[in-house]
JSON list of C-alpha atoms in Angstrom, two decimals:
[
{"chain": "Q", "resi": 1, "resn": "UNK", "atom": "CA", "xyz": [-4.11, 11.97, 9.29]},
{"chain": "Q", "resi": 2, "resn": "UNK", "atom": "CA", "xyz": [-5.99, 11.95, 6.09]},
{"chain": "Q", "resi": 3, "resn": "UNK", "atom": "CA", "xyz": [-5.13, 14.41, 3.22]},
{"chain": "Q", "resi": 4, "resn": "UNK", "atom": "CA", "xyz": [-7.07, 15.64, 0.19]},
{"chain": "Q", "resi": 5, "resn": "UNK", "atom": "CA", "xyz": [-5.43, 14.06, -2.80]},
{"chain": "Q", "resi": 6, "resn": "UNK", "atom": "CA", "xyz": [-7.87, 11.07, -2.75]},
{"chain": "Q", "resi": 7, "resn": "UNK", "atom": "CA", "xyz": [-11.03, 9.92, -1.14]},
{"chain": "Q", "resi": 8, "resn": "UNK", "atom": "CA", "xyz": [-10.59, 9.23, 2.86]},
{"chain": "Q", "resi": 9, "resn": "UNK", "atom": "CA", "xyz": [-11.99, 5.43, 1.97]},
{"chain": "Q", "resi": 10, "resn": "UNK", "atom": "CA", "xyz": [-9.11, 4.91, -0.19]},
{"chain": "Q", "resi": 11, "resn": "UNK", "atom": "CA", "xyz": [-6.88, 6.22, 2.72]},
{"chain": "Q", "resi": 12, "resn": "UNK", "atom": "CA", "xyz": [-7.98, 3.78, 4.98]},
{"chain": "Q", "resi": 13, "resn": "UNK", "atom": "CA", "xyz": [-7.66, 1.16, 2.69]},
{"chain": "Q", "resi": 14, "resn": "UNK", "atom": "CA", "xyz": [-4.14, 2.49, 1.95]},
{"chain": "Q", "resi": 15, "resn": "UNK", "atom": "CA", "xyz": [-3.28, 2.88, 5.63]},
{"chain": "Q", "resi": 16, "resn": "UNK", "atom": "CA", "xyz": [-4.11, -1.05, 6.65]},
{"chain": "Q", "resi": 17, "resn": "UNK", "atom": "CA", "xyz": [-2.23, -2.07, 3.57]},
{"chain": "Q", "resi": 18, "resn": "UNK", "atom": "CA", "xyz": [0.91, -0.34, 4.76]},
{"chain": "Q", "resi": 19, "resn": "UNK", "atom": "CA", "xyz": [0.24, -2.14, 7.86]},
{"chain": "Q", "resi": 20, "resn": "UNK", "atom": "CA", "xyz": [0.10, -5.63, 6.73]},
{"chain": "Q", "resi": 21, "resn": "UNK", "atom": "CA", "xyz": [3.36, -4.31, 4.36]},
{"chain": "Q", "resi": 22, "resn": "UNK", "atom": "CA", "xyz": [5.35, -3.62, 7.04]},
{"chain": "Q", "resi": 23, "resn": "UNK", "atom": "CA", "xyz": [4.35, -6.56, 9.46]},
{"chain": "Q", "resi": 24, "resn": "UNK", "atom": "CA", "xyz": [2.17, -4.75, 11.97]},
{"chain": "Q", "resi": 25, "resn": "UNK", "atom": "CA", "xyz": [-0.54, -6.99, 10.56]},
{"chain": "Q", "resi": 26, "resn": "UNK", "atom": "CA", "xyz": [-0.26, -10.11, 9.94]},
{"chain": "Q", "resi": 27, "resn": "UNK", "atom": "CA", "xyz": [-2.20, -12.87, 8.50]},
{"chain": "Q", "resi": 28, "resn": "UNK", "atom": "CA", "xyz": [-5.05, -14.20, 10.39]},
{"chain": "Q", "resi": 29, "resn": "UNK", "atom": "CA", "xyz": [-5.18, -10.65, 13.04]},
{"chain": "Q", "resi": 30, "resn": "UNK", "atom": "CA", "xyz": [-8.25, -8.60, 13.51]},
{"chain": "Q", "resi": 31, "resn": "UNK", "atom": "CA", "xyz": [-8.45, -5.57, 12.60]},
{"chain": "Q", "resi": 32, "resn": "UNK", "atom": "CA", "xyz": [-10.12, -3.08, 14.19]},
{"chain": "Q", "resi": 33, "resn": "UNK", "atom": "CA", "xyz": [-13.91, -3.07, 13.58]},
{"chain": "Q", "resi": 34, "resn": "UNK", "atom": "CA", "xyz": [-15.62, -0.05, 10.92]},
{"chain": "Q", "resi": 35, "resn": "UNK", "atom": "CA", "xyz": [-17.51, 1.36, 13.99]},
{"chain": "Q", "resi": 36, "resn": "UNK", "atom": "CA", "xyz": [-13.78, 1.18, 16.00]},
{"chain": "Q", "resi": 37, "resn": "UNK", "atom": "CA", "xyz": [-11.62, 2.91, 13.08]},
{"chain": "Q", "resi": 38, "resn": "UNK", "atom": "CA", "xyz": [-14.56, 5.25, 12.46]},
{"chain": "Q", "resi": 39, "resn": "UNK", "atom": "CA", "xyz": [-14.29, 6.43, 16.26]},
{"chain": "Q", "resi": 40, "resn": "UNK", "atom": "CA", "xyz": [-10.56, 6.49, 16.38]},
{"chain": "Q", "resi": 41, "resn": "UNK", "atom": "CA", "xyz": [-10.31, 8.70, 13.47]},
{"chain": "Q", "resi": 42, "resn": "UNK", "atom": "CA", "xyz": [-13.44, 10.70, 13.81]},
{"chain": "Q", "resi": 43, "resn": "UNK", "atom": "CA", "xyz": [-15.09, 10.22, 10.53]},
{"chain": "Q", "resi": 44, "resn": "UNK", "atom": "CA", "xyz": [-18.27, 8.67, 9.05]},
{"chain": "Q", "resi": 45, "resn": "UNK", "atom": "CA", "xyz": [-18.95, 5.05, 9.77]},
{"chain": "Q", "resi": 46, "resn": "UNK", "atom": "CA", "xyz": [-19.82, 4.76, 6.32]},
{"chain": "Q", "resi": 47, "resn": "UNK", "atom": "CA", "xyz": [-16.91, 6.01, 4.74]},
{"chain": "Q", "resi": 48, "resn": "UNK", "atom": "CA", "xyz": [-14.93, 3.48, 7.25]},
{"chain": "Q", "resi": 49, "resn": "UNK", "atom": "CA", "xyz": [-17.22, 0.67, 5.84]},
{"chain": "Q", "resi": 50, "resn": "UNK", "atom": "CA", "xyz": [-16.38, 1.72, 2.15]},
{"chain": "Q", "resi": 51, "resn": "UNK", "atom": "CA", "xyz": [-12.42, 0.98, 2.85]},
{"chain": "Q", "resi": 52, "resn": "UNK", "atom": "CA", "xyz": [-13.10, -2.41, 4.38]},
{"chain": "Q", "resi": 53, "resn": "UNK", "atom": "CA", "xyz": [-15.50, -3.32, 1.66]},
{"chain": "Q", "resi": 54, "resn": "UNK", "atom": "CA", "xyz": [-12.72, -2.50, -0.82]},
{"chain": "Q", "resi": 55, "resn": "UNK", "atom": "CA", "xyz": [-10.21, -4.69, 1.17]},
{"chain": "Q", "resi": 56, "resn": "UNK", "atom": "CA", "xyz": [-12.61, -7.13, 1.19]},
{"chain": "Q", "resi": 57, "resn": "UNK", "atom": "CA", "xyz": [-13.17, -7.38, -2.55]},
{"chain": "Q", "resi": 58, "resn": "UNK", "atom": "CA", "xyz": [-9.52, -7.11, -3.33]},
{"chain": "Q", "resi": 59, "resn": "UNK", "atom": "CA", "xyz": [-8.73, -10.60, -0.79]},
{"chain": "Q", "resi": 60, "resn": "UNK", "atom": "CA", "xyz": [-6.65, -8.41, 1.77]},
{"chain": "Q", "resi": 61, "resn": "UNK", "atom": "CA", "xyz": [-9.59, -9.14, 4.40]},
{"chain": "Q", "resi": 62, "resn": "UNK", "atom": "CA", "xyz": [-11.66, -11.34, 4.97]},
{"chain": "Q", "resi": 63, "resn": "UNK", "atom": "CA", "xyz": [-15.22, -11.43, 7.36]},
{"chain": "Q", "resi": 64, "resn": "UNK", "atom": "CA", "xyz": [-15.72, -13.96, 9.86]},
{"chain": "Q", "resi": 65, "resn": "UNK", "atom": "CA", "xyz": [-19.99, -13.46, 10.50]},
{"chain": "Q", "resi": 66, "resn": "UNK", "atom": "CA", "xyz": [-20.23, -11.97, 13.82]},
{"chain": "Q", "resi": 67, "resn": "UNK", "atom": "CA", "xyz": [-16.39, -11.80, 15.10]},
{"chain": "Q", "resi": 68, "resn": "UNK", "atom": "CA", "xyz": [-15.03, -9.06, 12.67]},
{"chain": "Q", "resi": 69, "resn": "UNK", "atom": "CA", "xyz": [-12.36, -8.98, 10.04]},
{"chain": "Q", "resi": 70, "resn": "UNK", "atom": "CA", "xyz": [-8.93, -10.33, 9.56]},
{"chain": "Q", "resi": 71, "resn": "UNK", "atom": "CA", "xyz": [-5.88, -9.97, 6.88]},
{"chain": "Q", "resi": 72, "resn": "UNK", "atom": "CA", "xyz": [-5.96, -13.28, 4.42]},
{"chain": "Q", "resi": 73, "resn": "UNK", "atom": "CA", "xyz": [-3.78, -15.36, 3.98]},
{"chain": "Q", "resi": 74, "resn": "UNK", "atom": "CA", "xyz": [-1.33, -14.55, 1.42]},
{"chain": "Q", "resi": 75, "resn": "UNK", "atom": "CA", "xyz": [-2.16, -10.86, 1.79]},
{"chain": "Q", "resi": 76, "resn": "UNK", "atom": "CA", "xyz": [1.78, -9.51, 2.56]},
{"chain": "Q", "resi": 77, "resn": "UNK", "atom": "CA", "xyz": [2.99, -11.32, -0.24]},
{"chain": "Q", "resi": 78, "resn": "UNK", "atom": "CA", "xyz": [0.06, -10.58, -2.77]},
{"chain": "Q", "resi": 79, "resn": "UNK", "atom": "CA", "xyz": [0.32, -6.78, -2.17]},
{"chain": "Q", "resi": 80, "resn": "UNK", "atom": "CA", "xyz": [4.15, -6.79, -2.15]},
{"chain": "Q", "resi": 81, "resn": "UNK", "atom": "CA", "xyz": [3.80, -8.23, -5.73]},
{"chain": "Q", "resi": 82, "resn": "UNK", "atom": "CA", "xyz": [1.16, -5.22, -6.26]},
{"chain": "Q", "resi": 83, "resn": "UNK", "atom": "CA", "xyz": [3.56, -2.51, -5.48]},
{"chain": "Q", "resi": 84, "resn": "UNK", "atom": "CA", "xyz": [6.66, -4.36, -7.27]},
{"chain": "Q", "resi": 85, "resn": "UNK", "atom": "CA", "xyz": [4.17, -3.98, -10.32]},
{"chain": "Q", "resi": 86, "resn": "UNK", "atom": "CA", "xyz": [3.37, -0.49, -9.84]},
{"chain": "Q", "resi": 87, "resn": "UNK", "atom": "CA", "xyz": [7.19, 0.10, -8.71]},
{"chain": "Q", "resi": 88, "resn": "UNK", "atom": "CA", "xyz": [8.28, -0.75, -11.88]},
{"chain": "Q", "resi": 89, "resn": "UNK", "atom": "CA", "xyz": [5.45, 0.84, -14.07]},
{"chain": "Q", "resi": 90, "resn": "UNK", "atom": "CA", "xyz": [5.31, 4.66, -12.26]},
{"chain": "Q", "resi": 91, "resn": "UNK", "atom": "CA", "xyz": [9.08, 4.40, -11.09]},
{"chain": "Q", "resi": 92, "resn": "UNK", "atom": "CA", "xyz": [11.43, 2.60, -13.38]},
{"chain": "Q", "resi": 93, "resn": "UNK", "atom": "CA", "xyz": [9.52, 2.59, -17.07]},
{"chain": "Q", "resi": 94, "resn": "UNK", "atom": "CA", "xyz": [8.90, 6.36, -16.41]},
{"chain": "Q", "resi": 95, "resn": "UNK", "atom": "CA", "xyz": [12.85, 7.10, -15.29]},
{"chain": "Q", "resi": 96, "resn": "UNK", "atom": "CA", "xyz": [13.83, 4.84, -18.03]},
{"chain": "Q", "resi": 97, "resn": "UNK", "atom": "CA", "xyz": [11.71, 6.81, -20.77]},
{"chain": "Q", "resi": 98, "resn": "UNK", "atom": "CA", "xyz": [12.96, 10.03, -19.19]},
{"chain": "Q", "resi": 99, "resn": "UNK", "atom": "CA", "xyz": [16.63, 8.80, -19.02]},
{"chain": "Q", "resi": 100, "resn": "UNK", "atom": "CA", "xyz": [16.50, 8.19, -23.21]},
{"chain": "Q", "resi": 101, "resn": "UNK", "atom": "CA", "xyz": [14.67, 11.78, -23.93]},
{"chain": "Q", "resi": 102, "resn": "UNK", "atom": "CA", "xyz": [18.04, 13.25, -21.98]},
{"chain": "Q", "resi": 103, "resn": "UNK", "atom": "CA", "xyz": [20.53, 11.30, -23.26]},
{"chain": "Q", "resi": 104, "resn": "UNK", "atom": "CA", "xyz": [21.47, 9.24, -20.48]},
{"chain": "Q", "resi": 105, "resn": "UNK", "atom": "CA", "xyz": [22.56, 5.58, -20.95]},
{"chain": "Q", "resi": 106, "resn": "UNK", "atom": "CA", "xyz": [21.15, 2.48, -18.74]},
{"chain": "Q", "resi": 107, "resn": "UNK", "atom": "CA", "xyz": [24.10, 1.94, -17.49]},
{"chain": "Q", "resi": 108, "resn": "UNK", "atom": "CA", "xyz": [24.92, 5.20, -16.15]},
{"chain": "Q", "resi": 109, "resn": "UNK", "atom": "CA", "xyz": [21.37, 5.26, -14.69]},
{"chain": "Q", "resi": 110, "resn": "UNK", "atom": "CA", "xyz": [22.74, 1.40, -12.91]},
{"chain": "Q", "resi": 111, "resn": "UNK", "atom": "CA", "xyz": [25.51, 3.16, -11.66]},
{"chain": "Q", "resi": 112, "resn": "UNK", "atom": "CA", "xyz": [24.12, 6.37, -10.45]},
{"chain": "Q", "resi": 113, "resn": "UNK", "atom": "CA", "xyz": [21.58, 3.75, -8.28]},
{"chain": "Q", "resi": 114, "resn": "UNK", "atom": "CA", "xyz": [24.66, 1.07, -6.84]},
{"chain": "Q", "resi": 115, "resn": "UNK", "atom": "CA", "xyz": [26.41, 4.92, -5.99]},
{"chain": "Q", "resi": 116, "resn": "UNK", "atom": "CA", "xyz": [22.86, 5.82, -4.03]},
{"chain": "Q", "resi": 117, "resn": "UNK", "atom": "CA", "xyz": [22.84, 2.12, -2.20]},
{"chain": "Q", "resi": 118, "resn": "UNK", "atom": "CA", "xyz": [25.88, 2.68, -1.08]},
{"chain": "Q", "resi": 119, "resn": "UNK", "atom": "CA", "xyz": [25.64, 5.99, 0.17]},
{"chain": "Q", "resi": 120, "resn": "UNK", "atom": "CA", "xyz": [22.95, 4.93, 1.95]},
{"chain": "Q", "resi": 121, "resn": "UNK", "atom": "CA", "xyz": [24.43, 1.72, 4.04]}
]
């Protein structure tokens, strides 16, 4: 459920961007309500409220006064450009770095990644 590397709001804020990342929430849905996810997950309204507030700020949600929140438009596509961004900054800069210090050339790191796609089809 929830784990101890970072605050529980940050989870939850985490947790419904994964869902709108991999299309179990789309633009326009309702999510559940603060007092709802709070309930499911047995934890402090408050802390609930935090993770929605932080949606809201970033433009993933959005409040409609008295009906709840929903995912904005533009929110799949926004955080997918997000993680690209910190894909490429914690992933690839940090492998590429790593790859010089040992002596390994770009284009063996290439072909060492086309050998892991196709292992994987």
């Amino acid at each position: 459920m929830f784990d101890d590397r970072s605050p529980i709001y940050q989870q939850i804020a985490e947790r419904i961007k994964n869902d709108i990342l991999g299309g179990e929430l789309a633009e326009d849905d309702q999510v559940m309500s603060t007092n709802q996810y709070a309930a499911f997950y047995r934890i402090n309204p408050a802390t609930a409220a935090k993770g929605f507030h932080q949606l809201i700020e970033e433009g993933v949600l959005y409040k409609k006064r008295g009906i709840g929140m929903f995912v904005s438009k533009g929110a799949q596509e926004a955080l997918r450009a997000q993680r690209r961004q910190r894909f490429f900054e914690e992933v690839v800069d940090a492998m590429v770095t790593e790859a010089r210090i040992v002596g390994i050339s770009l284009d063996e790191v290439v072909q060492r990644i086309q050998e892991q796609q196709r292992s994987d089809r």
